[in-house]
mmCIF file of N, CA and C in Angstrom:
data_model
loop_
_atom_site.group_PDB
_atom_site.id
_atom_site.type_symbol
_atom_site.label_atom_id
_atom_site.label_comp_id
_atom_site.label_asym_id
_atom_site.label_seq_id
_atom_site.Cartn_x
_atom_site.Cartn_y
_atom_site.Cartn_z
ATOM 1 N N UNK A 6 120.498 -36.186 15.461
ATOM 2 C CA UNK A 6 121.895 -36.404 15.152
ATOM 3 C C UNK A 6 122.489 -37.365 16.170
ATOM 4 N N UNK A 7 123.009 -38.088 15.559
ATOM 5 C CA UNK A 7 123.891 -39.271 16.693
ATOM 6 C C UNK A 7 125.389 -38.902 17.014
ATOM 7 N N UNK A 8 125.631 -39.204 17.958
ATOM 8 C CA UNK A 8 127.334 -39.326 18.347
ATOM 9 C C UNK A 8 127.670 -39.904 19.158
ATOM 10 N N UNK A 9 129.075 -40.400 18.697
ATOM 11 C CA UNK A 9 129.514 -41.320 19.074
ATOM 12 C C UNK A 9 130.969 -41.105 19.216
ATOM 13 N N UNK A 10 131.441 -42.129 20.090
ATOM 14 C CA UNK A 10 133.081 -41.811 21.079
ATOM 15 C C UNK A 10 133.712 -41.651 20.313
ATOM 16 N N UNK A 11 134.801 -40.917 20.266
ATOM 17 C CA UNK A 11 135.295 -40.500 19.307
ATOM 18 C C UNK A 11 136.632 -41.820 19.067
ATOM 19 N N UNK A 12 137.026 -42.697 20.362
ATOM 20 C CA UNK A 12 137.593 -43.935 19.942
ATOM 21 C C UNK A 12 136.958 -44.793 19.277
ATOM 22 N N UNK A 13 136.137 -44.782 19.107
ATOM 23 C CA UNK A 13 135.586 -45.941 17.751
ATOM 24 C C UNK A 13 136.136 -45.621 16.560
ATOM 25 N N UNK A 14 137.012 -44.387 16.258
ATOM 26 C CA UNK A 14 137.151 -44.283 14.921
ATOM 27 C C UNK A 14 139.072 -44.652 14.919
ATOM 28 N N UNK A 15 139.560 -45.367 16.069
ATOM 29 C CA UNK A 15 140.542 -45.422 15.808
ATOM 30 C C UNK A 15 140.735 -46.990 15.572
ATOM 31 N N UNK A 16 140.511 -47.020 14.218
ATOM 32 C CA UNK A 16 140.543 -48.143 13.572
ATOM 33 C C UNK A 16 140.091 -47.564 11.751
ATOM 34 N N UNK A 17 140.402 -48.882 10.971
ATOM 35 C CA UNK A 17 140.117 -48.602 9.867
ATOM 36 C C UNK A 17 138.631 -48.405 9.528
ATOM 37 N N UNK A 18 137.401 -47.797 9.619
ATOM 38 C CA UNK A 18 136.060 -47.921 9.896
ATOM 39 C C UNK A 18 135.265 -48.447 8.779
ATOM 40 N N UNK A 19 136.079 -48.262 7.248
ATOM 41 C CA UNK A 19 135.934 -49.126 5.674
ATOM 42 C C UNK A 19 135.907 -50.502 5.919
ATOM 43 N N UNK A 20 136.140 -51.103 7.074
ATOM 44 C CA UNK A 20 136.496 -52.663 7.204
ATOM 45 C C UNK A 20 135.496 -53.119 7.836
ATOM 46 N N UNK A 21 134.573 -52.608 8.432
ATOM 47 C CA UNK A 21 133.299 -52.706 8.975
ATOM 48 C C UNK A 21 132.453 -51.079 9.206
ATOM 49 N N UNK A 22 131.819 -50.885 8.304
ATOM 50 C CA UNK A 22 131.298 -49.777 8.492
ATOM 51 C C UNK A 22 130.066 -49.542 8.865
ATOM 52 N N UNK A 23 129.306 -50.570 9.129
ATOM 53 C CA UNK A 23 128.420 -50.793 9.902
ATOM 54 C C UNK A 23 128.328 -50.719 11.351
ATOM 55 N N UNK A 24 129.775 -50.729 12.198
ATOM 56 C CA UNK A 24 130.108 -50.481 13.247
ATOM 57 C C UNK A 24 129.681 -49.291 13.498
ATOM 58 N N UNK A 25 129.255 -48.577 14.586
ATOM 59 C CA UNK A 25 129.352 -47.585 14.971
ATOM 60 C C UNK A 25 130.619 -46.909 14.867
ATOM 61 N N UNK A 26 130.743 -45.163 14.245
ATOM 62 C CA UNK A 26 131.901 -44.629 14.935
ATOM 63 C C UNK A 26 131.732 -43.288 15.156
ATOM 64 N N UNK A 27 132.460 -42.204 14.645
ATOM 65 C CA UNK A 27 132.020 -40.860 14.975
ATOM 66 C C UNK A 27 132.143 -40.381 13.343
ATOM 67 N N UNK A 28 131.141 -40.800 12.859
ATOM 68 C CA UNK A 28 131.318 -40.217 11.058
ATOM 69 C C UNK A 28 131.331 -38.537 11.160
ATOM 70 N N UNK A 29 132.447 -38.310 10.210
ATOM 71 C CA UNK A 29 132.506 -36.685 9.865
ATOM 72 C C UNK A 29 132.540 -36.217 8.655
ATOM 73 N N UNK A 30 133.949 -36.791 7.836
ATOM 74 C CA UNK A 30 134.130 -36.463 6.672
ATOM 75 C C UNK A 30 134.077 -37.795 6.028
ATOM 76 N N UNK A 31 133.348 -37.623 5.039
ATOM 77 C CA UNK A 31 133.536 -39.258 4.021
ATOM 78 C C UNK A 31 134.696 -39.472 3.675
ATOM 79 N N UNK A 32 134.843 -40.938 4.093
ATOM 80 C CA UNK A 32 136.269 -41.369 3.698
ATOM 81 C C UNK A 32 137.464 -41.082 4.569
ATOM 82 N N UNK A 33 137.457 -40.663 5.669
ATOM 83 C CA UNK A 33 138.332 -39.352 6.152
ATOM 84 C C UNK A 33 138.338 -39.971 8.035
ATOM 85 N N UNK A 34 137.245 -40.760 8.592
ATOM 86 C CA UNK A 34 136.839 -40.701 9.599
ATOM 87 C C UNK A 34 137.501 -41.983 10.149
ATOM 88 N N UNK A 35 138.909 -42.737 9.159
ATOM 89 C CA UNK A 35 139.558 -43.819 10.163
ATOM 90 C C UNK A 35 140.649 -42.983 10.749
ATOM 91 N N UNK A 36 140.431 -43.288 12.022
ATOM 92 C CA UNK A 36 141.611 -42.682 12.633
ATOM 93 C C UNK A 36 141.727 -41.231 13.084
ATOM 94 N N UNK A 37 140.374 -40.500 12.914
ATOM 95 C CA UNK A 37 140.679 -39.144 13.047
ATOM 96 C C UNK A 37 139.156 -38.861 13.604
ATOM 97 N N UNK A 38 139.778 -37.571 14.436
ATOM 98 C CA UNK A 38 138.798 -36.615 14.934
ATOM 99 C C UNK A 38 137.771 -35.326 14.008
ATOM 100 N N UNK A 39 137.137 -34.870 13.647
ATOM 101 C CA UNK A 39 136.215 -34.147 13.294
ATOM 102 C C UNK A 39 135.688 -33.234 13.830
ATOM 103 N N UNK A 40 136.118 -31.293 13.642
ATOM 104 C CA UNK A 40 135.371 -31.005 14.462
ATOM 105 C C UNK A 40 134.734 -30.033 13.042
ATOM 106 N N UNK A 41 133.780 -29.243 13.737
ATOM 107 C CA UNK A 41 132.828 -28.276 12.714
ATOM 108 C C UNK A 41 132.484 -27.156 13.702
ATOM 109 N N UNK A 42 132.419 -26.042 13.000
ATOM 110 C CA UNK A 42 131.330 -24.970 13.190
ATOM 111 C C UNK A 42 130.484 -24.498 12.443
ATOM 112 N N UNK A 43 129.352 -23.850 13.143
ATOM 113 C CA UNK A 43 128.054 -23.660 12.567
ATOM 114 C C UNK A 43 128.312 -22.060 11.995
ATOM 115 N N UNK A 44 127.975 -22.061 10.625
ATOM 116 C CA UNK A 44 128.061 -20.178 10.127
ATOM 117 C C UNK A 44 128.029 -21.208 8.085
ATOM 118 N N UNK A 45 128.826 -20.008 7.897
ATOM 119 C CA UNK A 45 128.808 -20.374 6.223
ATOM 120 C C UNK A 45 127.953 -20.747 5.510
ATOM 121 N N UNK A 46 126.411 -20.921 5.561
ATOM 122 C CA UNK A 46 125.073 -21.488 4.924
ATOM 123 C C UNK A 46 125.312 -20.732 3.724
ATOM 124 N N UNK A 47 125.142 -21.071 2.056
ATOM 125 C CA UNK A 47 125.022 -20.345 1.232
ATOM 126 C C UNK A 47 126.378 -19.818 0.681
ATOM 127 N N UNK A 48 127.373 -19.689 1.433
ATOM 128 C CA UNK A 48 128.304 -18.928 1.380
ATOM 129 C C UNK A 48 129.398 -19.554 0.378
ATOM 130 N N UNK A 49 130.303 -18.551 -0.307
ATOM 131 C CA UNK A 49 131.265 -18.673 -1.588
ATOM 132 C C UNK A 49 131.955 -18.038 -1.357
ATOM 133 N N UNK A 50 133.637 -18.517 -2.029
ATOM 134 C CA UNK A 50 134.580 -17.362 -1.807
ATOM 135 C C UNK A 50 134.927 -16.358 -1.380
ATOM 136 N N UNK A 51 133.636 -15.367 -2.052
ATOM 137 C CA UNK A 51 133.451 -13.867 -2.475
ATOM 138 C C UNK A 51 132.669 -13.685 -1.580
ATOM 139 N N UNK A 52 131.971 -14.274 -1.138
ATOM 140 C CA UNK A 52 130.731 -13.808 -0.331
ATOM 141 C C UNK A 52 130.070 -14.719 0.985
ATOM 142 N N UNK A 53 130.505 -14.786 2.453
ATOM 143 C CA UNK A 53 130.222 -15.533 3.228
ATOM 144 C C UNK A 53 128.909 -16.016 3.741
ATOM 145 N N UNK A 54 127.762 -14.944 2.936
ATOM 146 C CA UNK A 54 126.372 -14.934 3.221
ATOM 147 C C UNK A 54 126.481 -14.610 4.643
ATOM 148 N N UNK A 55 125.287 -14.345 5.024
ATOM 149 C CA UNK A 55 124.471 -13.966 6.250
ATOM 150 C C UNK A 55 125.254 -14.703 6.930
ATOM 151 N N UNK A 56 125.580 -15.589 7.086
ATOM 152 C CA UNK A 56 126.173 -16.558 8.549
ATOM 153 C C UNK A 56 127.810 -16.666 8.203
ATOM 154 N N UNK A 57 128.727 -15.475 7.944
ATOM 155 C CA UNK A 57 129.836 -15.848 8.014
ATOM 156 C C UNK A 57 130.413 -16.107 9.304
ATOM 157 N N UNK A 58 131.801 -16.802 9.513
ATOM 158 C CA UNK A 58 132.674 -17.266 10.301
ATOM 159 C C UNK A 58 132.984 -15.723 11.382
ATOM 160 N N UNK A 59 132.889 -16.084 12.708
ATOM 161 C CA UNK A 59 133.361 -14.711 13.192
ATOM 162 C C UNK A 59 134.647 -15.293 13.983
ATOM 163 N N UNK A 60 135.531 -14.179 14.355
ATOM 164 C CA UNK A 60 136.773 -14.461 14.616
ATOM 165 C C UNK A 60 136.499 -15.207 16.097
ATOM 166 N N UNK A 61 135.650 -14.793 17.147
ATOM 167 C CA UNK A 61 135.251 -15.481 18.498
ATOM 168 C C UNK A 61 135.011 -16.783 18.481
ATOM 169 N N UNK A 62 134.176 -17.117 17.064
ATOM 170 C CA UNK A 62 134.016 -19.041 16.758
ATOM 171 C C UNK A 62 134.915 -19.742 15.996
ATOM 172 N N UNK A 63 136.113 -18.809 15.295
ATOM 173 C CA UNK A 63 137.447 -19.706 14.684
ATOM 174 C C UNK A 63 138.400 -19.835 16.111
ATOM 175 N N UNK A 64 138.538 -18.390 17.224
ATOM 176 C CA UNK A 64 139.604 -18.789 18.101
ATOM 177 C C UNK A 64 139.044 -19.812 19.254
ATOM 178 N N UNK A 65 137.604 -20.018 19.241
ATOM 179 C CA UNK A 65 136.888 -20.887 19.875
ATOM 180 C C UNK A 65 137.243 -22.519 19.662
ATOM 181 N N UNK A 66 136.996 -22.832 18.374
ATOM 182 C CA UNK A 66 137.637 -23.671 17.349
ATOM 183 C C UNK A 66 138.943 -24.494 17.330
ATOM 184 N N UNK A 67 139.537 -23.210 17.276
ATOM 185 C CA UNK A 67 141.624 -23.558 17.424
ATOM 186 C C UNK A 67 141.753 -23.879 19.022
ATOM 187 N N UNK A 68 140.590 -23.292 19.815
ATOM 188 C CA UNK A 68 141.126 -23.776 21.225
ATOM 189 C C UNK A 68 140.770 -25.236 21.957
ATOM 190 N N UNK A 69 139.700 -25.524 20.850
ATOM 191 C CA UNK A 69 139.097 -27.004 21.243
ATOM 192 C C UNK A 69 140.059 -28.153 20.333
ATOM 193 N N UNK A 70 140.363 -27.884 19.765
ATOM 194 C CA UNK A 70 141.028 -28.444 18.703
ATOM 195 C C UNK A 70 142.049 -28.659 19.538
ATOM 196 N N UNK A 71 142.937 -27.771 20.112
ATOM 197 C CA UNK A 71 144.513 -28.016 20.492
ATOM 198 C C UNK A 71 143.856 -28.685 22.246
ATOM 199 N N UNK A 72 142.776 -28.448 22.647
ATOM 200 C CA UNK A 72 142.619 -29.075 23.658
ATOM 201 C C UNK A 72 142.245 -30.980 23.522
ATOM 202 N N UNK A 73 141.797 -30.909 22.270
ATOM 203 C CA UNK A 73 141.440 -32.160 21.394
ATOM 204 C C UNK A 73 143.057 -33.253 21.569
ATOM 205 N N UNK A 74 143.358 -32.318 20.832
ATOM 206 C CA UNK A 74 145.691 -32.384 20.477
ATOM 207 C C UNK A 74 145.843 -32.863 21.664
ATOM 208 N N UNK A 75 145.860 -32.373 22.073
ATOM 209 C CA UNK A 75 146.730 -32.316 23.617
ATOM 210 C C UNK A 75 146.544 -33.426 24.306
ATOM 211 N N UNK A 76 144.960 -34.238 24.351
ATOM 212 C CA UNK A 76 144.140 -35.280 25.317
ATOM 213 C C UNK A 76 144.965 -36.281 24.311
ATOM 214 N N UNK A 77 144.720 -35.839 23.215
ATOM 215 C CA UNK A 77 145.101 -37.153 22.158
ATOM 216 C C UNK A 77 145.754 -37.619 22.155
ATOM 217 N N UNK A 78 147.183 -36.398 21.902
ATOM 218 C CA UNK A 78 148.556 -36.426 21.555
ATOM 219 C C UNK A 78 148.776 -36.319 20.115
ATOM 220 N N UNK A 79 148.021 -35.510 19.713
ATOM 221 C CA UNK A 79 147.343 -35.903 18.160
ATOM 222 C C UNK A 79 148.728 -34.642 18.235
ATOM 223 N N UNK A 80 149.943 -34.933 16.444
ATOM 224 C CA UNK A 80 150.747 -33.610 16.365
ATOM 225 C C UNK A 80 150.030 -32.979 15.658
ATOM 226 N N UNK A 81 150.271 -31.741 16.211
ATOM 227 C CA UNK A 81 149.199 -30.477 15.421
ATOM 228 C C UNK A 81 150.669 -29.933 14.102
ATOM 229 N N UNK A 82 149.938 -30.562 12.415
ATOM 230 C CA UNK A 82 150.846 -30.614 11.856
ATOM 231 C C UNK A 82 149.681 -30.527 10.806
ATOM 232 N N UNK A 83 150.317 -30.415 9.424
ATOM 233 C CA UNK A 83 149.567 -30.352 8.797
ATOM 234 C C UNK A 83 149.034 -32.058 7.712
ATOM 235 N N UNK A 84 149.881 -32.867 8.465
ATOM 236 C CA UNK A 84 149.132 -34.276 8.041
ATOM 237 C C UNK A 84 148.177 -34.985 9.281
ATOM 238 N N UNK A 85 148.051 -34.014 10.274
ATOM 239 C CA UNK A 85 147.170 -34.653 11.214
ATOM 240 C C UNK A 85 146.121 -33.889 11.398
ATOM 241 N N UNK A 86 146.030 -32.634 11.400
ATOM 242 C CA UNK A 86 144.764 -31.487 11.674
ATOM 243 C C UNK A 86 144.641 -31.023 10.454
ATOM 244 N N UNK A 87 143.968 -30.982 9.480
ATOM 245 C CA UNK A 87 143.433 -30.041 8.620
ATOM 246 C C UNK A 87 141.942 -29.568 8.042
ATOM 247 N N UNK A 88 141.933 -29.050 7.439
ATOM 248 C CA UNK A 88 140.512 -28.417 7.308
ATOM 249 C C UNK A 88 140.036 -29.157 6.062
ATOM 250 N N UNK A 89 139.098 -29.505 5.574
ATOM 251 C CA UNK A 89 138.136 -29.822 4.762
ATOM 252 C C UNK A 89 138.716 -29.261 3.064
ATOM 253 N N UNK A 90 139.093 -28.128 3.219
ATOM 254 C CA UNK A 90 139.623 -27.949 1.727
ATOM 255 C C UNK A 90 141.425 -28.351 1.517
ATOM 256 N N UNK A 91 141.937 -28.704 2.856
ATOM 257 C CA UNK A 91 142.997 -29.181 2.403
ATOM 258 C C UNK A 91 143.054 -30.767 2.299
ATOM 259 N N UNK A 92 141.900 -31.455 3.011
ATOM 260 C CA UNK A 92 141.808 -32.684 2.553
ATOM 261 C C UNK A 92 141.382 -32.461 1.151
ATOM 262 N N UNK A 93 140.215 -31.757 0.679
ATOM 263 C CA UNK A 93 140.155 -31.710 -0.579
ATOM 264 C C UNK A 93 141.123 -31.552 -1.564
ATOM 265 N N UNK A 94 142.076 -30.968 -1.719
ATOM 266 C CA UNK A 94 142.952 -30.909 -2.335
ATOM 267 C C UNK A 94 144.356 -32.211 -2.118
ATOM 268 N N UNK A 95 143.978 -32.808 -0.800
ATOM 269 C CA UNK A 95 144.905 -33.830 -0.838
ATOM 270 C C UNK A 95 144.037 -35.420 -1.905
ATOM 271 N N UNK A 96 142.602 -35.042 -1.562
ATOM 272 C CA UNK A 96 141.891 -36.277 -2.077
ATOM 273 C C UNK A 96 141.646 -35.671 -4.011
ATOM 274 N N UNK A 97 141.660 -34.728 -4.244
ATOM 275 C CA UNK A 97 141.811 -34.176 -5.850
ATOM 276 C C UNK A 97 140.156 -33.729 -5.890
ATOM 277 N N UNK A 98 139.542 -33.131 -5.038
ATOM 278 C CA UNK A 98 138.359 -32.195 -5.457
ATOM 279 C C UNK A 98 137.908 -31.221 -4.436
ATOM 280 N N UNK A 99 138.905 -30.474 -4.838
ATOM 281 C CA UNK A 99 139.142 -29.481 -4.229
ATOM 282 C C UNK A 99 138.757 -27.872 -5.251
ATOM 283 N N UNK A 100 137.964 -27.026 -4.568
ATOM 284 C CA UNK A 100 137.274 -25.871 -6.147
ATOM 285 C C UNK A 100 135.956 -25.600 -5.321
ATOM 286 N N UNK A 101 135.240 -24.765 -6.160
ATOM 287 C CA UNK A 101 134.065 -24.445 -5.552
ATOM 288 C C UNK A 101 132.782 -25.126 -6.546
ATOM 289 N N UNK A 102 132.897 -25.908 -6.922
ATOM 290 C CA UNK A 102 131.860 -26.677 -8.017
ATOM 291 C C UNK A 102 130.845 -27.689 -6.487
ATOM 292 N N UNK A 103 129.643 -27.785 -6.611
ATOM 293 C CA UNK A 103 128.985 -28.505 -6.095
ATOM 294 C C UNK A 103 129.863 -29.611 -4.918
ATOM 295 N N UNK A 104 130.176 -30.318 -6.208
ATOM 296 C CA UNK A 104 130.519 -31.342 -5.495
ATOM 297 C C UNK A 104 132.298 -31.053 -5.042
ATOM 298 N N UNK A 105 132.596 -30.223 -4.926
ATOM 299 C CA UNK A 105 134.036 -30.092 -4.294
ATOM 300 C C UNK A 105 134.202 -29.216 -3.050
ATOM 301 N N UNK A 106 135.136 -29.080 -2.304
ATOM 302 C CA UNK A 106 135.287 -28.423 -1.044
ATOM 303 C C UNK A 106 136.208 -27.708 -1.170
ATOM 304 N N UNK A 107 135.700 -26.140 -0.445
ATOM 305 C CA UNK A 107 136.654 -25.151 -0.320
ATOM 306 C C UNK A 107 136.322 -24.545 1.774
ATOM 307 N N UNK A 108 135.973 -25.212 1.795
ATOM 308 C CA UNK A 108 135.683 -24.987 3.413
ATOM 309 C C UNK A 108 137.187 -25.209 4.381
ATOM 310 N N UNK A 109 137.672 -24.859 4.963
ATOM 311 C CA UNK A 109 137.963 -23.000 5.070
ATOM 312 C C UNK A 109 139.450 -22.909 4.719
ATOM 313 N N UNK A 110 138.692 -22.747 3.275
ATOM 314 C CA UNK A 110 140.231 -21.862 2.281
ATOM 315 C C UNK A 110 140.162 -20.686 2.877
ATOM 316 N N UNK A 111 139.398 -19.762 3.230
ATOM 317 C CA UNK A 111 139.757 -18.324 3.351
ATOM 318 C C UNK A 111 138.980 -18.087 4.148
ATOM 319 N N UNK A 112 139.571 -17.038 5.536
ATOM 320 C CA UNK A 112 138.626 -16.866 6.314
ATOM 321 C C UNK A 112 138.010 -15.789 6.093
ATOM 322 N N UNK A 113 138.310 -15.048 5.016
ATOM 323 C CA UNK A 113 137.464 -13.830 4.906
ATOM 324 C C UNK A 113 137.468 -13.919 3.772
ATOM 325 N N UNK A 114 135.771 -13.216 3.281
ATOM 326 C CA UNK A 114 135.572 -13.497 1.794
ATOM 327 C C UNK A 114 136.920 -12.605 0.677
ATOM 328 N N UNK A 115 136.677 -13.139 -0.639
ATOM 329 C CA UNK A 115 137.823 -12.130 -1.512
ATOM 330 C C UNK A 115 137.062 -12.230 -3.008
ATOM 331 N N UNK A 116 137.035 -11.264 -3.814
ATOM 332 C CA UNK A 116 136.287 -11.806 -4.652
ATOM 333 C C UNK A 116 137.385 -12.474 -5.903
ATOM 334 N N UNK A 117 138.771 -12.065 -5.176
ATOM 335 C CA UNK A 117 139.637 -13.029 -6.410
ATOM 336 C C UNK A 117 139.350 -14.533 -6.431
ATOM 337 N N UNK A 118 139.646 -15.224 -7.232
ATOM 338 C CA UNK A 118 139.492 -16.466 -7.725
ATOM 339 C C UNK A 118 140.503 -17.417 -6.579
ATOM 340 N N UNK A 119 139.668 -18.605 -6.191
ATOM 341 C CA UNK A 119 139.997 -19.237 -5.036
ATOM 342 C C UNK A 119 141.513 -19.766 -5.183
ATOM 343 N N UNK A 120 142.213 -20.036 -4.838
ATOM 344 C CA UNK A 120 143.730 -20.838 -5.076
ATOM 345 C C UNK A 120 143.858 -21.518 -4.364
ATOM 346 N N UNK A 121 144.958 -22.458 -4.518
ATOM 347 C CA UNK A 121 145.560 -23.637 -3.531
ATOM 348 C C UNK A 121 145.703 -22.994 -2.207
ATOM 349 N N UNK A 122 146.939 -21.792 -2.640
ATOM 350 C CA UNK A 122 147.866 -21.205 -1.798
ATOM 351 C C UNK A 122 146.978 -20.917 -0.797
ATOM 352 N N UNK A 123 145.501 -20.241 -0.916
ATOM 353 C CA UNK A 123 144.223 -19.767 -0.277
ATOM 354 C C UNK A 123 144.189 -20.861 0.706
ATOM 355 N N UNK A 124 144.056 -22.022 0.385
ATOM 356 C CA UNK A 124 143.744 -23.258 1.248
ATOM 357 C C UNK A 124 144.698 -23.669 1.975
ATOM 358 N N UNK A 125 146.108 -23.605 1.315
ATOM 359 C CA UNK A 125 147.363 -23.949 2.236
ATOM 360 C C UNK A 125 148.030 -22.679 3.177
ATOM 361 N N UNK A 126 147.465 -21.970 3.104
ATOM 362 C CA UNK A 126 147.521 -20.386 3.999
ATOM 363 C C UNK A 126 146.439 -20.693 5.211
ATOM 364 N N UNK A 127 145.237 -20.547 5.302
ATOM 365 C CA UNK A 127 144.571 -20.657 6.169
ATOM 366 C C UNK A 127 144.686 -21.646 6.947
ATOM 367 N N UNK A 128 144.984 -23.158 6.148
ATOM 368 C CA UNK A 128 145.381 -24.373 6.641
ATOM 369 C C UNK A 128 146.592 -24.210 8.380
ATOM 370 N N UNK A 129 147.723 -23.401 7.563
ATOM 371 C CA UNK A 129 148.541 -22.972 8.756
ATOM 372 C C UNK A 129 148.750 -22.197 9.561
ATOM 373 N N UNK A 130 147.596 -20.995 9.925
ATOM 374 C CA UNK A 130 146.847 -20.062 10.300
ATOM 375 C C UNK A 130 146.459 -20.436 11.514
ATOM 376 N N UNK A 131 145.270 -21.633 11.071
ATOM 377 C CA UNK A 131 144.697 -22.291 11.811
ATOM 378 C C UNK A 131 145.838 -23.088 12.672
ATOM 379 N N UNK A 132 146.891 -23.646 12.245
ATOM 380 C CA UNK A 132 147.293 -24.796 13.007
ATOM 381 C C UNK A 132 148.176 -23.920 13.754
ATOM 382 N N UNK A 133 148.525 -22.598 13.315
ATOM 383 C CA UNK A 133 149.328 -22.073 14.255
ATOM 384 C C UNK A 133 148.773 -21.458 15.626
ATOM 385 N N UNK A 134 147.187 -21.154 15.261
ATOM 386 C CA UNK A 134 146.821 -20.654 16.560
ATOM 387 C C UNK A 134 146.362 -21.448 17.752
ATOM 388 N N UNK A 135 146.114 -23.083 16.970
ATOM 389 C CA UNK A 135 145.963 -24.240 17.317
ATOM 390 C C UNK A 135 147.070 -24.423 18.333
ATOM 391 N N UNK A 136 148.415 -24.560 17.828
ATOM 392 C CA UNK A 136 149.603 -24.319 18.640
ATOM 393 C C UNK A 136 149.649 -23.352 20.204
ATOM 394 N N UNK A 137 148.914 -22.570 19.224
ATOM 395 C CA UNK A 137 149.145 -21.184 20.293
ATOM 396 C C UNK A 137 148.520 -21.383 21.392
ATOM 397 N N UNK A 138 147.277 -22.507 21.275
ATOM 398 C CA UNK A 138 146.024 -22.563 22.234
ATOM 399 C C UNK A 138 146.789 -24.202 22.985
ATOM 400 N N UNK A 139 147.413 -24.710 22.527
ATOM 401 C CA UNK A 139 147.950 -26.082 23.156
ATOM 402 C C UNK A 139 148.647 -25.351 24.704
ATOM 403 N N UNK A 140 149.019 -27.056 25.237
ATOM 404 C CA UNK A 140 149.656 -26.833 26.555
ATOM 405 C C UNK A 140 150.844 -27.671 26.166
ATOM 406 N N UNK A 141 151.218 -27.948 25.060
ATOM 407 C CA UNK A 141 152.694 -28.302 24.428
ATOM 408 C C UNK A 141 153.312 -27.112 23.622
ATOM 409 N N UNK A 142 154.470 -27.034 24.079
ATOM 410 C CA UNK A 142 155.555 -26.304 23.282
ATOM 411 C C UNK A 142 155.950 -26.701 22.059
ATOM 412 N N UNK A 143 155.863 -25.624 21.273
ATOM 413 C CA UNK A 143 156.033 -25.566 20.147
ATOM 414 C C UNK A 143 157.496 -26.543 19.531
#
């Protein structure tokens, strides 16, 4: 796996993409940071499989993230930090079909049927504890 500074991506990276930068999300990686954790293999809505999300690697997460924020100055908002299923739903494939993203609509499995609200709930969950973990006032 390669990586790379995470300022190379502050630029449009579609305009030369042959450049080196810090690829994360397709389409997604001008101008922005990327982070991930490891768990969810297999896992759906209803059912997180063997490697679900534990609460020690989401508050782990929100604390690198707002430490991310903070170096950056990045606003921890919901057009600057979000998760993978709320870009999905901002880019229109957003669902649990193959090719769409629901990563992390819900942090705990449910076996009701996935929703927006699911994705725009966790979305601010996250950014609030994100907040919580910053060294800027709210």
């Amino acid at each position: 796996m390669q990586s790379n500074d995470l300022t190379l991506n502050m630029r449009d990276v579609r305009d030369d993409p042959d450049r080196p930068y810090a690829a994360h999300t397709g389409g997604r990686n001008s101008y922005a940071a990327g982070l991930s954790i490891m768990g969810m293999r297999d896992a759906r809505p209803g059912d997180f499989g063997p490697y679900p999300l534990q609460p020690p690697a989401v508050d782990a997460l929100c604390a690198l993230a707002a430490q991310i924020a903070d170096f950056y100055a990045i606003p921890i908002d919901a057009d600057h930090i979000m998760t993978h299923a709320e870009a999905a739903l901002v880019d229109g494939y957003f669902g649990t079909a193959d090719d769409q993203r629901w990563d992390i609509a819900r942090l705990t499995p449910s076996p009701q049927p996935l929703t927006v609200q699911d994705a725009l709930e966790t979305g601010a969950r996250l950014r609030d504890a994100i907040q919580r973990a910053s060294n800027r006032s709210a």
